[in-house]
Short mmCIF file of C-alpha atoms in Angstrom, two decimals:
data_model
loop_
_atom_site.label_atom_id
_atom_site.label_comp_id
_atom_site.label_asym_id
_atom_site.label_seq_id
_atom_site.Cartn_x
_atom_site.Cartn_y
_atom_site.Cartn_z
CA MET A 1 -98.60 -27.43 98.40
CA ARG A 2 -95.68 -27.68 96.32
CA ARG A 3 -95.66 -31.09 94.18
CA THR A 4 -92.30 -33.00 93.71
CA PRO A 5 -90.80 -31.98 90.43
CA LYS A 6 -90.23 -35.19 88.08
CA LYS A 7 -86.56 -35.86 88.10
CA CYS A 8 -86.26 -35.74 91.69
CA ARG A 9 -88.82 -38.31 92.46
CA SER A 10 -86.70 -41.17 92.05
CA MET A 11 -84.09 -39.86 94.56
CA THR A 12 -83.85 -40.19 98.25
CA GLY A 13 -82.23 -38.38 101.11
CA ALA A 14 -79.72 -35.62 100.71
CA THR A 15 -79.72 -36.27 96.91
CA ALA A 16 -83.13 -35.41 97.20
CA ALA A 17 -83.14 -32.37 98.95
CA ALA A 18 -80.58 -31.26 96.95
CA CYS A 19 -82.14 -31.54 94.29
CA LEU A 20 -85.19 -30.10 95.66
CA ILE A 21 -83.20 -26.35 96.88
CA SER A 22 -81.99 -26.06 93.00
CA THR A 23 -85.80 -26.54 92.11
CA THR A 24 -87.09 -23.88 94.01
CA PRO A 25 -88.02 -20.60 92.71
CA LYS A 26 -86.35 -17.82 93.98
CA THR A 27 -88.59 -15.15 95.73
CA LYS A 28 -88.62 -11.72 95.80
CA ASN A 29 -87.04 -9.93 99.23
CA LEU A 30 -89.02 -6.89 99.85
CA PHE A 31 -86.27 -5.71 102.79
CA ALA A 32 -83.37 -5.58 100.30
CA ALA A 33 -81.75 -2.47 98.99
CA LYS A 34 -82.65 -1.68 95.59
CA PRO A 35 -79.78 -1.36 93.26
CA ALA A 36 -79.53 2.76 91.61
CA THR A 37 -81.09 2.42 88.74
CA ARG A 38 -80.78 5.63 86.00
CA ASN A 39 -84.10 5.94 85.02
CA LEU A 40 -86.38 8.92 84.91
CA ASN A 41 -88.12 8.88 88.66
CA ALA A 42 -84.54 9.07 90.04
CA GLY A 43 -84.36 12.30 88.77
CA LEU A 44 -81.16 14.43 89.03
CA LYS A 45 -80.43 13.49 91.98
CA ASN A 46 -79.11 10.26 91.26
CA ARG A 47 -77.01 12.13 88.09
CA PRO A 48 -74.16 13.30 90.25
CA MET A 49 -71.62 14.15 87.31
CA PHE A 50 -75.04 15.93 85.61
CA ARG A 51 -75.27 17.98 89.08
CA LYS A 52 -71.52 18.80 89.04
CA VAL A 53 -71.32 19.69 85.26
CA VAL A 54 -74.48 22.34 85.79
CA TYR A 55 -72.97 23.78 89.23
CA LEU A 56 -69.91 24.40 87.42
CA SER A 57 -71.15 26.06 84.21
CA GLY A 58 -73.36 28.56 86.46
CA LEU A 59 -70.26 29.13 88.31
CA ILE A 60 -68.50 29.83 85.62
CA THR A 61 -71.34 32.28 84.07
CA LEU A 62 -71.49 33.99 87.61
CA ALA A 63 -67.18 34.25 87.62
CA ALA A 64 -67.44 35.92 84.10
CA LEU A 65 -67.93 39.05 86.56
CA PRO A 66 -64.57 40.47 86.59
CA ALA A 67 -63.64 43.80 88.52
CA ARG A 68 -66.34 46.32 87.40
CA ALA A 69 -66.63 49.80 88.18
CA HIS A 70 -69.92 51.90 87.76
CA GLU A 71 -69.24 53.32 84.36
CA LYS A 72 -71.30 56.86 85.17
CA TRP A 73 -68.66 57.46 87.58
CA LEU A 74 -65.64 57.65 85.34
CA VAL A 75 -67.01 58.65 81.98
CA ASP A 76 -69.93 61.42 81.06
CA ALA A 77 -73.34 59.58 79.74
CA SER A 78 -74.27 62.34 77.94
CA GLN A 79 -71.94 61.81 75.08
CA ARG A 80 -72.91 59.05 73.05
CA GLY A 81 -70.13 56.45 71.41
CA GLU A 82 -70.87 53.82 68.72
CA VAL A 83 -72.69 50.90 70.05
CA PRO A 84 -71.32 47.82 68.36
CA ALA A 85 -72.90 45.52 65.97
CA LEU A 86 -72.74 42.98 68.13
CA PHE A 87 -75.21 44.55 70.46
CA ARG A 88 -77.41 45.99 68.02
CA SER A 89 -78.71 42.98 65.98
CA LEU A 90 -79.39 39.37 66.50
CA GLN A 91 -76.03 37.09 65.70
CA PRO A 92 -75.26 33.51 66.46
CA VAL A 93 -72.42 34.61 69.15
CA ASN A 94 -75.16 36.71 71.08
CA ILE A 95 -77.90 34.33 70.39
CA ALA A 96 -75.42 31.47 71.57
CA VAL A 97 -74.43 33.26 74.82
CA VAL A 98 -77.91 34.51 75.55
CA ALA A 99 -79.34 31.06 75.32
CA ALA A 100 -76.31 28.79 77.21
CA ALA A 101 -77.15 31.85 80.30
CA LEU A 102 -80.95 30.92 80.24
CA VAL A 103 -80.53 27.19 80.15
CA VAL A 104 -77.66 27.44 83.09
CA VAL A 105 -79.72 30.12 85.00
CA ALA A 106 -83.23 27.83 84.53
CA LEU A 107 -80.69 24.40 85.57
CA LEU A 108 -79.75 26.43 88.49
CA ILE A 109 -82.95 27.15 89.77
CA VAL A 110 -84.57 23.70 89.29
CA LEU A 111 -82.19 21.74 91.10
CA GLY A 112 -81.50 24.77 94.15
CA ARG A 113 -85.29 24.25 94.94
CA ARG A 114 -84.80 20.47 94.44
CA ASP A 115 -82.11 20.26 96.88
CA LYS A 116 -84.04 20.39 99.91
CA ALA A 117 -81.13 18.75 102.11
CA GLU A 118 -80.99 20.64 105.40
CA ARG A 119 -76.70 22.13 106.15
CA PRO A 120 -75.28 22.52 109.33
CA ARG A 121 -76.43 26.34 109.98
CA THR A 122 -74.19 27.07 113.44
CA ILE A 123 -71.74 29.67 111.86
CA TYR A 124 -74.82 31.70 110.38
CA GLN A 125 -76.29 31.55 113.09
CA LYS A 126 -73.55 33.22 114.92
CA LEU A 127 -73.00 35.17 112.56
CA GLU A 128 -77.01 36.52 111.92
CA PRO A 129 -76.71 39.50 114.89
CA TRP A 130 -73.56 41.08 112.63
CA ALA A 131 -75.59 41.17 109.05
CA PRO A 132 -77.54 44.27 110.15
CA THR A 133 -74.07 45.65 111.95
CA ILE A 134 -71.88 45.38 108.48
CA LEU A 135 -74.64 46.88 106.37
CA GLY A 136 -75.32 49.21 108.36
CA ILE A 137 -71.68 50.47 108.99
CA ALA A 138 -70.83 50.09 105.44
CA ALA A 139 -73.66 52.59 104.16
CA GLY A 140 -72.65 55.27 106.76
CA VAL A 141 -69.42 55.11 106.04
CA SER A 142 -70.17 55.51 101.88
CA LEU A 143 -73.30 58.05 102.47
CA THR A 144 -70.18 60.16 104.88
CA ALA A 145 -68.09 59.99 102.38
CA ALA A 146 -70.22 61.03 99.82
CA ALA A 147 -71.49 64.06 101.90
CA LEU A 148 -67.85 65.27 102.08
CA ASP A 149 -67.37 65.11 98.61
CA ARG A 150 -70.98 66.71 98.16
CA THR A 151 -72.69 63.89 95.88
CA LEU A 152 -75.42 61.85 97.05
CA PHE A 153 -74.73 58.39 97.14
CA ALA A 154 -72.41 57.98 94.28
CA PRO A 155 -69.89 60.54 92.39
CA ASN A 156 -72.12 60.92 89.48
CA LEU A 157 -74.93 62.29 91.32
CA LEU A 158 -73.27 65.59 92.21
CA LEU A 159 -75.04 67.86 94.04
CA PRO A 160 -76.01 71.48 92.83
CA ASP A 161 -75.10 74.69 95.00
CA GLY A 162 -78.10 76.15 96.70
CA ALA A 163 -79.53 76.07 100.07
CA LEU A 164 -82.16 72.57 99.47
CA ALA A 165 -78.66 70.84 98.15
CA THR A 166 -76.63 71.62 101.02
CA ALA A 167 -79.62 70.80 103.65
CA ALA A 168 -79.61 67.05 101.89
CA VAL A 169 -75.93 67.44 102.42
CA ILE A 170 -75.91 67.95 105.61
CA ALA A 171 -78.81 65.26 106.28
CA GLU A 172 -76.85 62.46 104.23
CA LEU A 173 -73.78 63.59 106.64
CA LEU A 174 -76.10 62.82 109.79
CA VAL A 175 -77.51 59.59 108.39
CA GLY A 176 -74.15 58.40 107.47
CA ILE A 177 -73.03 59.28 111.20
CA PHE A 178 -75.45 57.71 112.92
CA LEU A 179 -75.74 54.82 110.71
CA ILE A 180 -71.89 54.16 111.84
CA ILE A 181 -72.25 54.60 115.76
CA GLY A 182 -75.58 52.54 115.61
CA PHE A 183 -77.81 55.84 117.57
CA PHE A 184 -81.12 56.37 116.02
CA THR A 185 -81.34 54.36 113.35
CA ARG A 186 -84.71 53.83 112.21
CA VAL A 187 -84.60 57.64 112.54
CA ALA A 188 -81.71 58.39 109.75
CA VAL A 189 -83.25 55.51 107.61
CA PHE A 190 -86.25 57.82 107.18
CA LEU A 191 -84.45 60.37 106.50
CA PHE A 192 -82.08 58.22 104.41
CA ALA A 193 -85.41 56.61 102.36
CA ALA A 194 -86.55 60.57 102.29
CA LEU A 195 -82.87 61.15 100.44
CA PHE A 196 -83.38 58.27 97.59
CA VAL A 197 -86.95 59.98 97.22
CA ALA A 198 -85.03 63.30 96.72
CA SER A 199 -82.55 62.36 93.95
CA PHE A 200 -85.10 61.86 91.51
CA PHE A 201 -85.56 64.98 91.79
CA TRP A 202 -82.53 66.22 91.05
CA PHE A 203 -81.02 63.45 88.60
CA GLY A 204 -83.87 61.96 86.95
CA LEU A 205 -84.01 57.95 86.11
CA ASP A 206 -80.29 58.28 87.18
CA ALA A 207 -81.31 57.89 90.57
CA LEU A 208 -82.31 54.02 89.66
CA ASP A 209 -79.01 52.72 89.78
CA TYR A 210 -79.17 52.78 93.55
CA LEU A 211 -82.09 51.42 93.69
CA ASN A 212 -80.69 48.80 96.23
CA LEU A 213 -79.90 51.81 98.49
CA PHE A 214 -84.09 52.16 99.54
CA GLY A 215 -84.10 48.33 100.47
CA VAL A 216 -80.70 48.85 102.71
CA ALA A 217 -83.14 51.98 104.11
CA PHE A 218 -85.91 49.54 104.88
CA PHE A 219 -84.02 46.24 106.23
CA LEU A 220 -81.89 48.83 108.74
CA LEU A 221 -85.39 50.03 109.46
CA VAL A 222 -86.86 46.50 110.78
CA TRP A 223 -83.74 44.78 111.93
CA GLY A 224 -81.90 47.97 113.61
CA ARG A 225 -78.00 48.63 113.50
CA GLY A 226 -77.59 44.91 114.95
CA ARG A 227 -74.56 44.91 117.53
CA LEU A 228 -71.75 47.64 118.40
CA ALA A 229 -74.84 50.36 118.54
CA LEU A 230 -75.08 53.38 120.77
CA ALA A 231 -78.83 51.96 120.36
CA SER A 232 -78.24 48.73 122.46
CA ILE A 233 -77.89 51.17 125.48
CA PHE A 234 -80.45 53.80 124.72
CA GLY A 235 -82.37 52.22 122.63
CA ARG A 236 -85.41 51.13 125.20
CA ILE A 237 -85.70 54.71 126.80
CA PHE A 238 -85.93 56.81 123.09
CA MET A 239 -87.48 54.44 120.91
CA ALA A 240 -88.33 50.72 121.16
CA MET A 241 -89.68 48.89 117.99
CA GLN A 242 -90.98 44.96 117.62
CA SER A 243 -90.37 44.03 114.81
CA SER A 244 -88.80 40.66 114.48
CA HIS A 245 -92.12 39.06 112.80
CA LEU A 246 -91.37 41.29 109.91
CA ARG A 247 -87.76 40.44 109.24
CA SER A 248 -88.28 38.10 107.07
CA ALA A 249 -90.22 40.37 104.54
CA ALA A 250 -87.52 43.32 105.19
CA LEU A 251 -84.46 40.32 103.68
CA PHE A 252 -86.65 39.72 101.03
CA VAL A 253 -87.19 43.15 100.16
CA LEU A 254 -82.99 43.77 100.61
CA ARG A 255 -82.31 41.10 98.18
CA LEU A 256 -85.37 41.91 95.47
CA LEU A 257 -84.17 45.31 95.00
CA THR A 258 -80.51 44.40 95.08
CA ALA A 259 -81.85 41.92 92.27
CA LEU A 260 -83.43 44.20 90.16
CA THR A 261 -80.42 47.04 90.76
CA LEU A 262 -78.31 43.89 89.09
CA LEU A 263 -80.87 43.81 86.12
CA LEU A 264 -80.95 47.32 85.56
CA LEU A 265 -77.30 47.93 85.51
CA GLY A 266 -77.24 44.55 83.49
CA PHE A 267 -79.87 45.91 80.94
CA GLU A 268 -77.65 49.61 80.73
CA LYS A 269 -74.62 47.98 79.29
CA ILE A 270 -76.49 45.94 76.26
CA ILE A 271 -78.22 49.46 75.87
CA ARG A 272 -75.41 51.67 76.51
CA PRO A 273 -72.26 49.74 75.98
CA ASP A 274 -70.28 52.61 74.77
CA LEU A 275 -69.79 53.68 78.35
CA HIS A 276 -67.99 50.56 79.77
CA LEU A 277 -66.19 50.35 76.04
CA ARG A 278 -64.68 54.08 76.94
CA LEU A 279 -63.38 52.49 80.44
CA PHE A 280 -60.85 50.69 77.86
CA GLU A 281 -59.53 53.90 76.53
CA LEU A 282 -59.12 55.25 80.15
CA TYR A 283 -57.66 52.34 81.45
CA PRO A 284 -55.30 50.81 78.21
CA THR A 285 -52.22 48.94 80.12
CA PHE A 286 -54.41 47.45 82.80
CA ASN A 287 -57.90 46.45 83.02
CA PRO A 288 -59.43 42.93 83.95
CA TYR A 289 -60.08 42.26 80.19
CA LEU A 290 -56.58 42.07 79.35
CA ILE A 291 -55.98 39.39 81.76
CA LEU A 292 -58.94 37.44 80.26
CA HIS A 293 -57.71 38.18 76.51
CA ALA A 294 -54.30 36.33 77.72
CA PHE A 295 -55.63 33.42 78.46
CA LEU A 296 -58.66 33.52 75.67
CA PRO A 297 -56.98 35.39 72.81
CA PHE A 298 -60.42 35.11 70.51
CA LEU A 299 -61.96 37.40 72.86
CA SER A 300 -63.02 40.46 71.39
CA LYS A 301 -63.92 43.83 73.73
CA GLU A 302 -67.05 43.67 72.59
CA LEU A 303 -67.98 39.52 73.03
CA TYR A 304 -66.04 40.66 76.61
CA LEU A 305 -68.62 42.84 77.53
CA PHE A 306 -71.66 41.17 75.81
CA ILE A 307 -71.16 38.10 78.73
CA LEU A 308 -70.50 40.72 81.03
CA ALA A 309 -73.97 42.24 81.07
CA VAL A 310 -75.43 38.80 80.46
CA ALA A 311 -73.77 37.70 83.46
CA GLU A 312 -74.97 40.38 85.57
CA LEU A 313 -78.10 39.94 84.57
CA ALA A 314 -78.29 36.46 85.15
CA ALA A 315 -76.99 37.13 88.78
CA GLY A 316 -79.36 39.40 88.97
CA ILE A 317 -82.60 36.62 87.84
CA LEU A 318 -80.83 34.23 90.60
CA LEU A 319 -81.17 36.50 93.43
CA ALA A 320 -84.62 37.44 92.35
CA ALA A 321 -85.60 33.53 92.39
CA GLY A 322 -83.82 33.38 95.78
CA ALA A 323 -81.48 30.33 94.11
CA TRP A 324 -77.71 29.57 95.60
CA ILE A 325 -78.31 33.18 97.27
CA ARG A 326 -75.28 32.91 99.33
CA VAL A 327 -73.13 31.04 96.27
CA VAL A 328 -74.14 34.31 93.95
CA SER A 329 -73.70 36.68 96.65
CA LEU A 330 -69.95 35.10 97.38
CA LEU A 331 -68.92 35.43 93.44
CA LEU A 332 -70.69 38.93 93.02
CA LEU A 333 -68.40 40.38 96.01
CA LEU A 334 -64.62 38.99 94.23
CA PRO A 335 -65.75 41.57 91.67
CA PHE A 336 -66.36 44.69 93.87
CA LEU A 337 -63.75 43.43 95.97
CA LEU A 338 -61.15 43.64 93.30
CA SER A 339 -62.24 47.25 91.83
CA PRO A 340 -59.93 49.14 93.81
CA VAL A 341 -56.89 47.04 92.20
CA PHE A 342 -57.78 48.53 88.48
CA LEU A 343 -58.95 51.77 89.38
CA GLY A 344 -58.19 53.19 92.56
CA ALA A 345 -58.92 53.10 96.31
CA SER A 346 -61.87 55.82 96.65
CA GLU A 347 -63.89 52.79 94.07
CA ILE A 348 -64.33 51.21 97.28
CA PHE A 349 -66.20 53.87 99.18
CA GLY A 350 -68.94 54.45 96.41
CA HIS A 351 -69.83 50.38 96.02
CA LEU A 352 -69.53 49.93 100.11
CA PRO A 353 -73.48 49.65 100.65
CA ILE A 354 -73.62 46.58 97.28
CA ILE A 355 -70.74 44.96 99.63
CA GLY A 356 -72.23 45.28 102.89
CA THR A 357 -75.24 44.01 101.47
CA LEU A 358 -73.97 41.11 99.60
CA VAL A 359 -72.55 40.01 103.10
CA ALA A 360 -75.60 40.47 104.81
CA LEU A 361 -77.34 37.68 101.95
CA PHE A 362 -74.96 35.55 102.34
CA ILE A 363 -74.94 35.33 106.38
CA LEU A 364 -79.01 35.19 106.12
CA GLY A 365 -79.53 33.39 102.85
CA ARG A 366 -82.77 33.09 101.92
CA SER A 367 -85.80 34.65 103.94
CA LYS A 368 -85.70 31.91 106.95
CA ILE A 369 -84.74 33.70 109.96
CA PHE A 370 -82.85 31.66 113.11
CA ARG A 371 -85.21 31.60 116.02
CA LYS A 372 -83.46 32.20 119.08
#
């Protein structure tokens, strides 16, 4: 039992009670709410301003991807130009750009994996059946347009004369039509994959620029063509395939091969910057660099191209890591959709497969398929 303090012993009544209360030590309330602290254990989630700065930095890094074209579609890759010093040797500028990009990418990956909060998925659930539809139609239109130009997948892969090449053109046309109407989709994508393998016979390593097409073929093989497909009427009769257990794997393959394609194109910009620099000569009066240079006068063409390459590499790393897939996909969509503004409407046909891929990744996110 607690003893009465000396100063309260001579008091009586209410005065003594008040003295006892004032001298009683306060006990810790185990149920009281703890004040917010800025300790290390709180982690990054108790630092909203820090998180906002990192998110904004990531958005700025990816937003550095302006409207772009595949350089080999417009310039002759066999002619080599001078490589600027910024791409040949280590300098404070390129070291700073790479270091900043690595820090931002690492922080985005960490934050993306720490953020476990579930977000409403109602809209994505409703859009999920349309992801293979959008991707299939986009790839089909692109293949049909390429076949009509006697090219394989892209303008720079011009097929030669001869019976074998003509057969490839016919096969490409049939694949495109079948993907558009959604008929015999899985048979068509087998032929699609065979054409991709055959492209190495005609074009060598240049075919690696379209590695994502193999991911598109595998994705459509597993998922089918989705909504608005003739296969929904005849599919059960002609060809049935229980592949729902492979859908997450197909989505992972699509995302990984798209990321590898971005990484290859980013490295190509660093190894062959002369290709992109020649685009400035083809479009001297209206190109994305001129728009950026108006706001950033210190930005040289070489630095602009180096930042563009690093941003493309950063986007590829984020996609491969499965971090911020929807944000990255949305930001990557913008330059591809804007490319016709700078390079003409025909530019869009070659980019339709990657546009469809980014839309599918935006809808489906990481490899977690909604259960019906």
